[in-house]
């Protein structure tokens, strides 16, 4: 009887690694050798964190724009007589009444600035006789302005006593009315909101 076959030899394996060699460690997942992979939340927080210089520049720019808008709004509000933006010199119903009354009439004081400019020019290019005439015109204009101012105050007082009461009239309104009356109508501030002849009730 034929004897059993000897056990087959095991299949040859790969060549043994050289003595003393160790397997190479795997490269870090984030590509930075020797550093742990940061968490996703930390990465997102780092991306969202703003840079301090950029924030300051942006904040300054926004503050300047906001300040510019506020100044422009205040300027337009003051020009239009908005009580929110008026200074104490112009605020209040009585001073608004004075402005409207002065703007509704023609005041001789409105001629002061144009006449003064003409006299200044004439004084440089004219003869002595013309200079004397221009000086007399200025004196006459001042006299008319004084008379017109007196009439203005008389008119204004009589109306305001009826409107606001004799004992409730504020101080300083006479000077306020005269100073507005001697200004050119387009240069008055707050600007005129009534037409000529449109007196306040």
PDB file of C-alpha atoms in Angstrom:
ATOM      1  CA  UNK A   1       0.000   0.000   0.000  1.00  0.00           C
ATOM      2  CA  UNK A   2       1.300   3.241  -0.987  1.00  0.00           C
ATOM      3  CA  UNK A   3       2.040   5.478   2.014  1.00  0.00           C
ATOM      4  CA  UNK A   4       0.395   8.845   2.540  1.00  0.00           C
ATOM      5  CA  UNK A   5       1.968  11.787   0.801  1.00  0.00           C
ATOM      6  CA  UNK A   6       3.926  14.091   2.930  1.00  0.00           C
ATOM      7  CA  UNK A   7       2.226  17.381   3.874  1.00  0.00           C
ATOM      8  CA  UNK A   8       2.680  19.996   1.162  1.00  0.00           C
ATOM      9  CA  UNK A   9       5.117  22.735   1.868  1.00  0.00           C
ATOM     10  CA  UNK A  10       3.473  26.143   2.687  1.00  0.00           C
ATOM     11  CA  UNK A  11       3.351  28.701  -0.104  1.00  0.00           C
ATOM     12  CA  UNK A  12       6.283  31.026  -0.128  1.00  0.00           C
ATOM     13  CA  UNK A  13       5.574  34.446   1.342  1.00  0.00           C
ATOM     14  CA  UNK A  14       7.058  37.806   0.550  1.00  0.00           C
ATOM     15  CA  UNK A  15      10.623  38.331   1.447  1.00  0.00           C
ATOM     16  CA  UNK A  16      11.084  39.107   5.070  1.00  0.00           C
ATOM     17  CA  UNK A  17      11.722  42.668   5.965  1.00  0.00           C
ATOM     18  CA  UNK A  18      15.244  43.550   6.737  1.00  0.00           C
ATOM     19  CA  UNK A  19      16.232  43.161  10.298  1.00  0.00           C
ATOM     20  CA  UNK A  20      15.678  46.160  12.506  1.00  0.00           C
ATOM     21  CA  UNK A  21      13.399  47.985   9.984  1.00  0.00           C
ATOM     22  CA  UNK A  22      10.082  49.439  11.269  1.00  0.00           C
ATOM     23  CA  UNK A  23       7.026  50.308   9.181  1.00  0.00           C
ATOM     24  CA  UNK A  24       6.806  54.037   8.173  1.00  0.00           C
ATOM     25  CA  UNK A  25       4.154  55.991  10.102  1.00  0.00           C
ATOM     26  CA  UNK A  26       1.144  57.280   8.180  1.00  0.00           C
ATOM     27  CA  UNK A  27       1.204  60.944   7.132  1.00  0.00           C
ATOM     28  CA  UNK A  28      -1.082  63.256   9.107  1.00  0.00           C
ATOM     29  CA  UNK A  29      -4.454  63.844   7.512  1.00  0.00           C
ATOM     30  CA  UNK A  30      -4.110  67.643   7.489  1.00  0.00           C
ATOM     31  CA  UNK A  31      -0.765  67.604   5.692  1.00  0.00           C
ATOM     32  CA  UNK A  32       1.068  69.160   8.660  1.00  0.00           C
ATOM     33  CA  UNK A  33       3.506  66.680   9.955  1.00  0.00           C
ATOM     34  CA  UNK A  34       3.447  66.143  13.675  1.00  0.00           C
ATOM     35  CA  UNK A  35       0.286  68.253  14.335  1.00  0.00           C
ATOM     36  CA  UNK A  36      -3.154  66.924  15.198  1.00  0.00           C
ATOM     37  CA  UNK A  37      -5.998  67.600  12.800  1.00  0.00           C
ATOM     38  CA  UNK A  38      -8.035  70.617  14.057  1.00  0.00           C
ATOM     39  CA  UNK A  39     -11.699  70.150  14.681  1.00  0.00           C
ATOM     40  CA  UNK A  40     -14.177  71.419  12.101  1.00  0.00           C
ATOM     41  CA  UNK A  41     -15.734  73.856  14.568  1.00  0.00           C
ATOM     42  CA  UNK A  42     -12.328  75.396  15.250  1.00  0.00           C
ATOM     43  CA  UNK A  43     -11.666  75.797  11.528  1.00  0.00           C
ATOM     44  CA  UNK A  44     -15.023  77.525  10.979  1.00  0.00           C
ATOM     45  CA  UNK A  45     -14.451  79.830  13.950  1.00  0.00           C
ATOM     46  CA  UNK A  46     -11.041  80.792  12.567  1.00  0.00           C
ATOM     47  CA  UNK A  47     -12.570  81.628   9.187  1.00  0.00           C
ATOM     48  CA  UNK A  48     -15.357  83.716  10.730  1.00  0.00           C
ATOM     49  CA  UNK A  49     -13.113  85.684  13.061  1.00  0.00           C
ATOM     50  CA  UNK A  50     -12.627  89.178  11.503  1.00  0.00           C
ATOM     51  CA  UNK A  51      -9.312  90.917  11.326  1.00  0.00           C
ATOM     52  CA  UNK A  52      -9.021  93.783  13.789  1.00  0.00           C
ATOM     53  CA  UNK A  53      -7.534  96.400  11.367  1.00  0.00           C
ATOM     54  CA  UNK A  54     -10.280  95.769   8.807  1.00  0.00           C
ATOM     55  CA  UNK A  55     -12.968  96.119  11.495  1.00  0.00           C
ATOM     56  CA  UNK A  56     -11.576  99.441  12.663  1.00  0.00           C
ATOM     57  CA  UNK A  57     -11.360 100.831   9.160  1.00  0.00           C
ATOM     58  CA  UNK A  58     -14.893  99.707   8.387  1.00  0.00           C
ATOM     59  CA  UNK A  59     -16.213 101.106  11.664  1.00  0.00           C
ATOM     60  CA  UNK A  60     -14.500 104.465  11.061  1.00  0.00           C
ATOM     61  CA  UNK A  61     -15.835 104.632   7.522  1.00  0.00           C
ATOM     62  CA  UNK A  62     -19.363 103.867   8.666  1.00  0.00           C
ATOM     63  CA  UNK A  63     -19.107 106.414  11.478  1.00  0.00           C
ATOM     64  CA  UNK A  64     -17.973 109.096   9.024  1.00  0.00           C
ATOM     65  CA  UNK A  65     -20.791 108.289   6.615  1.00  0.00           C
ATOM     66  CA  UNK A  66     -23.333 108.362   9.430  1.00  0.00           C
ATOM     67  CA  UNK A  67     -21.981 111.670  10.703  1.00  0.00           C
ATOM     68  CA  UNK A  68     -22.112 113.144   7.191  1.00  0.00           C
ATOM     69  CA  UNK A  69     -25.738 112.051   6.799  1.00  0.00           C
ATOM     70  CA  UNK A  70     -26.683 113.534  10.160  1.00  0.00           C
ATOM     71  CA  UNK A  71     -25.013 116.862   9.346  1.00  0.00           C
ATOM     72  CA  UNK A  72     -26.746 117.039   5.973  1.00  0.00           C
ATOM     73  CA  UNK A  73     -30.088 116.205   7.566  1.00  0.00           C
ATOM     74  CA  UNK A  74     -29.528 118.895  10.214  1.00  0.00           C
ATOM     75  CA  UNK A  75     -28.567 121.468   7.573  1.00  0.00           C
ATOM     76  CA  UNK A  76     -31.658 120.783   5.459  1.00  0.00           C
ATOM     77  CA  UNK A  77     -33.863 120.722   8.544  1.00  0.00           C
ATOM     78  CA  UNK A  78     -32.531 124.082   9.706  1.00  0.00           C
ATOM     79  CA  UNK A  79     -32.977 125.612   6.258  1.00  0.00           C
ATOM     80  CA  UNK A  80     -36.584 124.418   6.101  1.00  0.00           C
ATOM     81  CA  UNK A  81     -37.403 125.587   9.620  1.00  0.00           C
ATOM     82  CA  UNK A  82     -37.759 122.124  11.156  1.00  0.00           C
ATOM     83  CA  UNK A  83     -38.056 122.682  14.915  1.00  0.00           C
ATOM     84  CA  UNK A  84     -35.965 119.568  15.635  1.00  0.00           C
ATOM     85  CA  UNK A  85     -32.856 121.148  14.105  1.00  0.00           C
ATOM     86  CA  UNK A  86     -33.288 124.840  14.939  1.00  0.00           C
ATOM     87  CA  UNK A  87     -30.970 126.595  17.354  1.00  0.00           C
ATOM     88  CA  UNK A  88     -32.430 128.380  20.418  1.00  0.00           C
ATOM     89  CA  UNK A  89     -32.129 131.637  18.463  1.00  0.00           C
ATOM     90  CA  UNK A  90     -34.683 130.431  15.878  1.00  0.00           C
ATOM     91  CA  UNK A  91     -36.775 127.862  17.751  1.00  0.00           C
ATOM     92  CA  UNK A  92     -40.309 128.416  18.985  1.00  0.00           C
ATOM     93  CA  UNK A  93     -43.681 129.484  17.563  1.00  0.00           C
ATOM     94  CA  UNK A  94     -43.134 133.186  18.244  1.00  0.00           C
ATOM     95  CA  UNK A  95     -39.872 133.349  16.337  1.00  0.00           C
ATOM     96  CA  UNK A  96     -41.437 131.402  13.491  1.00  0.00           C
ATOM     97  CA  UNK A  97     -44.223 134.000  13.426  1.00  0.00           C
ATOM     98  CA  UNK A  98     -41.646 136.798  13.312  1.00  0.00           C
ATOM     99  CA  UNK A  99     -39.810 135.134  10.411  1.00  0.00           C
ATOM    100  CA  UNK A 100     -42.996 134.628   8.428  1.00  0.00           C
ATOM    101  CA  UNK A 101     -44.130 138.208   9.016  1.00  0.00           C
ATOM    102  CA  UNK A 102     -40.772 139.687   7.987  1.00  0.00           C
ATOM    103  CA  UNK A 103     -40.551 137.437   4.916  1.00  0.00           C
ATOM    104  CA  UNK A 104     -44.070 138.392   3.820  1.00  0.00           C
ATOM    105  CA  UNK A 105     -43.245 142.109   3.542  1.00  0.00           C
ATOM    106  CA  UNK A 106     -40.658 144.084   1.588  1.00  0.00           C
ATOM    107  CA  UNK A 107     -38.158 145.729   3.909  1.00  0.00           C
ATOM    108  CA  UNK A 108     -35.999 148.665   2.895  1.00  0.00           C
ATOM    109  CA  UNK A 109     -33.151 146.996   4.751  1.00  0.00           C
ATOM    110  CA  UNK A 110     -32.945 144.439   1.943  1.00  0.00           C
ATOM    111  CA  UNK A 111     -31.336 147.177  -0.181  1.00  0.00           C
ATOM    112  CA  UNK A 112     -28.488 147.716   2.255  1.00  0.00           C
ATOM    113  CA  UNK A 113     -26.065 145.101   0.915  1.00  0.00           C
ATOM    114  CA  UNK A 114     -26.597 145.839  -2.821  1.00  0.00           C
ATOM    115  CA  UNK A 115     -26.283 149.604  -2.276  1.00  0.00           C
ATOM    116  CA  UNK A 116     -23.168 149.147  -0.132  1.00  0.00           C
ATOM    117  CA  UNK A 117     -21.520 147.123  -2.926  1.00  0.00           C
ATOM    118  CA  UNK A 118     -22.398 149.766  -5.534  1.00  0.00           C
ATOM    119  CA  UNK A 119     -21.052 152.565  -3.348  1.00  0.00           C
ATOM    120  CA  UNK A 120     -17.826 150.621  -2.785  1.00  0.00           C
ATOM    121  CA  UNK A 121     -17.293 150.207  -6.527  1.00  0.00           C
ATOM    122  CA  UNK A 122     -18.155 153.841  -7.254  1.00  0.00           C
ATOM    123  CA  UNK A 123     -15.676 154.978  -4.615  1.00  0.00           C
ATOM    124  CA  UNK A 124     -12.815 153.383  -6.574  1.00  0.00           C
ATOM    125  CA  UNK A 125     -13.648 154.567 -10.091  1.00  0.00           C
ATOM    126  CA  UNK A 126     -15.640 157.811  -9.790  1.00  0.00           C
ATOM    127  CA  UNK A 127     -14.909 161.468  -9.190  1.00  0.00           C
ATOM    128  CA  UNK A 128     -15.093 163.296  -5.882  1.00  0.00           C
ATOM    129  CA  UNK A 129     -18.556 164.605  -6.742  1.00  0.00           C
ATOM    130  CA  UNK A 130     -19.876 161.069  -7.359  1.00  0.00           C
ATOM    131  CA  UNK A 131     -18.329 159.890  -4.120  1.00  0.00           C
ATOM    132  CA  UNK A 132     -20.146 162.641  -2.240  1.00  0.00           C
ATOM    133  CA  UNK A 133     -23.450 161.734  -3.879  1.00  0.00           C
ATOM    134  CA  UNK A 134     -22.992 158.049  -3.068  1.00  0.00           C
ATOM    135  CA  UNK A 135     -22.257 158.933   0.554  1.00  0.00           C
ATOM    136  CA  UNK A 136     -25.461 160.957   0.781  1.00  0.00           C
ATOM    137  CA  UNK A 137     -27.386 158.025  -0.696  1.00  0.00           C
ATOM    138  CA  UNK A 138     -25.983 155.725   1.991  1.00  0.00           C
ATOM    139  CA  UNK A 139     -26.992 158.140   4.764  1.00  0.00           C
ATOM    140  CA  UNK A 140     -30.473 158.481   3.316  1.00  0.00           C
ATOM    141  CA  UNK A 141     -30.757 154.705   3.065  1.00  0.00           C
ATOM    142  CA  UNK A 142     -29.782 154.311   6.714  1.00  0.00           C
ATOM    143  CA  UNK A 143     -32.435 156.819   7.729  1.00  0.00           C
ATOM    144  CA  UNK A 144     -35.089 154.963   5.716  1.00  0.00           C
ATOM    145  CA  UNK A 145     -34.002 151.652   7.236  1.00  0.00           C
ATOM    146  CA  UNK A 146     -34.415 153.079  10.747  1.00  0.00           C
ATOM    147  CA  UNK A 147     -37.890 154.409   9.948  1.00  0.00           C
ATOM    148  CA  UNK A 148     -38.907 151.148   8.291  1.00  0.00           C
ATOM    149  CA  UNK A 149     -37.613 149.163  11.286  1.00  0.00           C
ATOM    150  CA  UNK A 150     -39.677 151.259  13.680  1.00  0.00           C
ATOM    151  CA  UNK A 151     -42.767 150.667  11.554  1.00  0.00           C
ATOM    152  CA  UNK A 152     -41.967 146.941  11.375  1.00  0.00           C
ATOM    153  CA  UNK A 153     -41.726 146.645  15.169  1.00  0.00           C
ATOM    154  CA  UNK A 154     -44.987 148.552  15.620  1.00  0.00           C
ATOM    155  CA  UNK A 155     -46.799 146.251  13.196  1.00  0.00           C
ATOM    156  CA  UNK A 156     -45.278 143.130  14.687  1.00  0.00           C
ATOM    157  CA  UNK A 157     -46.034 144.009  18.292  1.00  0.00           C
ATOM    158  CA  UNK A 158     -49.672 144.785  17.621  1.00  0.00           C
ATOM    159  CA  UNK A 159     -50.141 141.475  15.820  1.00  0.00           C
ATOM    160  CA  UNK A 160     -48.261 139.384  18.372  1.00  0.00           C
ATOM    161  CA  UNK A 161     -50.229 140.801  21.280  1.00  0.00           C
ATOM    162  CA  UNK A 162     -53.373 139.528  19.638  1.00  0.00           C
ATOM    163  CA  UNK A 163     -51.793 136.222  18.628  1.00  0.00           C
ATOM    164  CA  UNK A 164     -49.888 135.261  21.784  1.00  0.00           C
ATOM    165  CA  UNK A 165     -51.086 137.641  24.493  1.00  0.00           C
ATOM    166  CA  UNK A 166     -49.585 140.858  25.846  1.00  0.00           C
ATOM    167  CA  UNK A 167     -47.767 139.197  28.762  1.00  0.00           C
ATOM    168  CA  UNK A 168     -46.453 136.169  26.858  1.00  0.00           C
ATOM    169  CA  UNK A 169     -44.281 137.838  24.234  1.00  0.00           C
ATOM    170  CA  UNK A 170     -40.662 136.676  24.395  1.00  0.00           C
ATOM    171  CA  UNK A 171     -37.770 139.063  24.795  1.00  0.00           C
ATOM    172  CA  UNK A 172     -35.378 139.831  21.946  1.00  0.00           C
ATOM    173  CA  UNK A 173     -37.919 139.531  19.136  1.00  0.00           C
ATOM    174  CA  UNK A 174     -37.503 143.142  17.987  1.00  0.00           C
ATOM    175  CA  UNK A 175     -33.785 142.725  17.345  1.00  0.00           C
ATOM    176  CA  UNK A 176     -34.463 139.331  15.763  1.00  0.00           C
ATOM    177  CA  UNK A 177     -36.945 140.895  13.329  1.00  0.00           C
ATOM    178  CA  UNK A 178     -34.668 143.816  12.400  1.00  0.00           C
ATOM    179  CA  UNK A 179     -31.647 141.606  11.740  1.00  0.00           C
ATOM    180  CA  UNK A 180     -33.718 139.388   9.485  1.00  0.00           C
ATOM    181  CA  UNK A 181     -35.230 142.354   7.678  1.00  0.00           C
ATOM    182  CA  UNK A 182     -31.849 143.776   6.604  1.00  0.00           C
ATOM    183  CA  UNK A 183     -30.745 140.477   5.042  1.00  0.00           C
ATOM    184  CA  UNK A 184     -31.330 139.600   1.424  1.00  0.00           C
ATOM    185  CA  UNK A 185     -34.313 137.286   1.193  1.00  0.00           C
ATOM    186  CA  UNK A 186     -32.403 134.400  -0.541  1.00  0.00           C
ATOM    187  CA  UNK A 187     -29.697 134.507   2.149  1.00  0.00           C
ATOM    188  CA  UNK A 188     -31.974 134.305   5.170  1.00  0.00           C
ATOM    189  CA  UNK A 189     -31.582 131.316   7.448  1.00  0.00           C
ATOM    190  CA  UNK A 190     -33.914 129.548   8.019  1.00  0.00           C
ATOM    191  CA  UNK A 191     -35.033 130.269   4.495  1.00  0.00           C
ATOM    192  CA  UNK A 192     -38.323 132.010   3.768  1.00  0.00           C
ATOM    193  CA  UNK A 193     -41.277 129.629   3.503  1.00  0.00           C
ATOM    194  CA  UNK A 194     -43.974 132.230   2.731  1.00  0.00           C
ATOM    195  CA  UNK A 195     -44.512 134.382  -0.335  1.00  0.00           C
ATOM    196  CA  UNK A 196     -44.623 138.160  -0.473  1.00  0.00           C
ATOM    197  CA  UNK A 197     -47.896 139.350   0.998  1.00  0.00           C
ATOM    198  CA  UNK A 198     -48.623 135.972   2.643  1.00  0.00           C
ATOM    199  CA  UNK A 199     -48.765 137.259   6.220  1.00  0.00           C
ATOM    200  CA  UNK A 200     -49.253 134.779   9.075  1.00  0.00           C
ATOM    201  CA  UNK A 201     -52.661 134.767  10.715  1.00  0.00           C
TER     202      UNK A 201
END
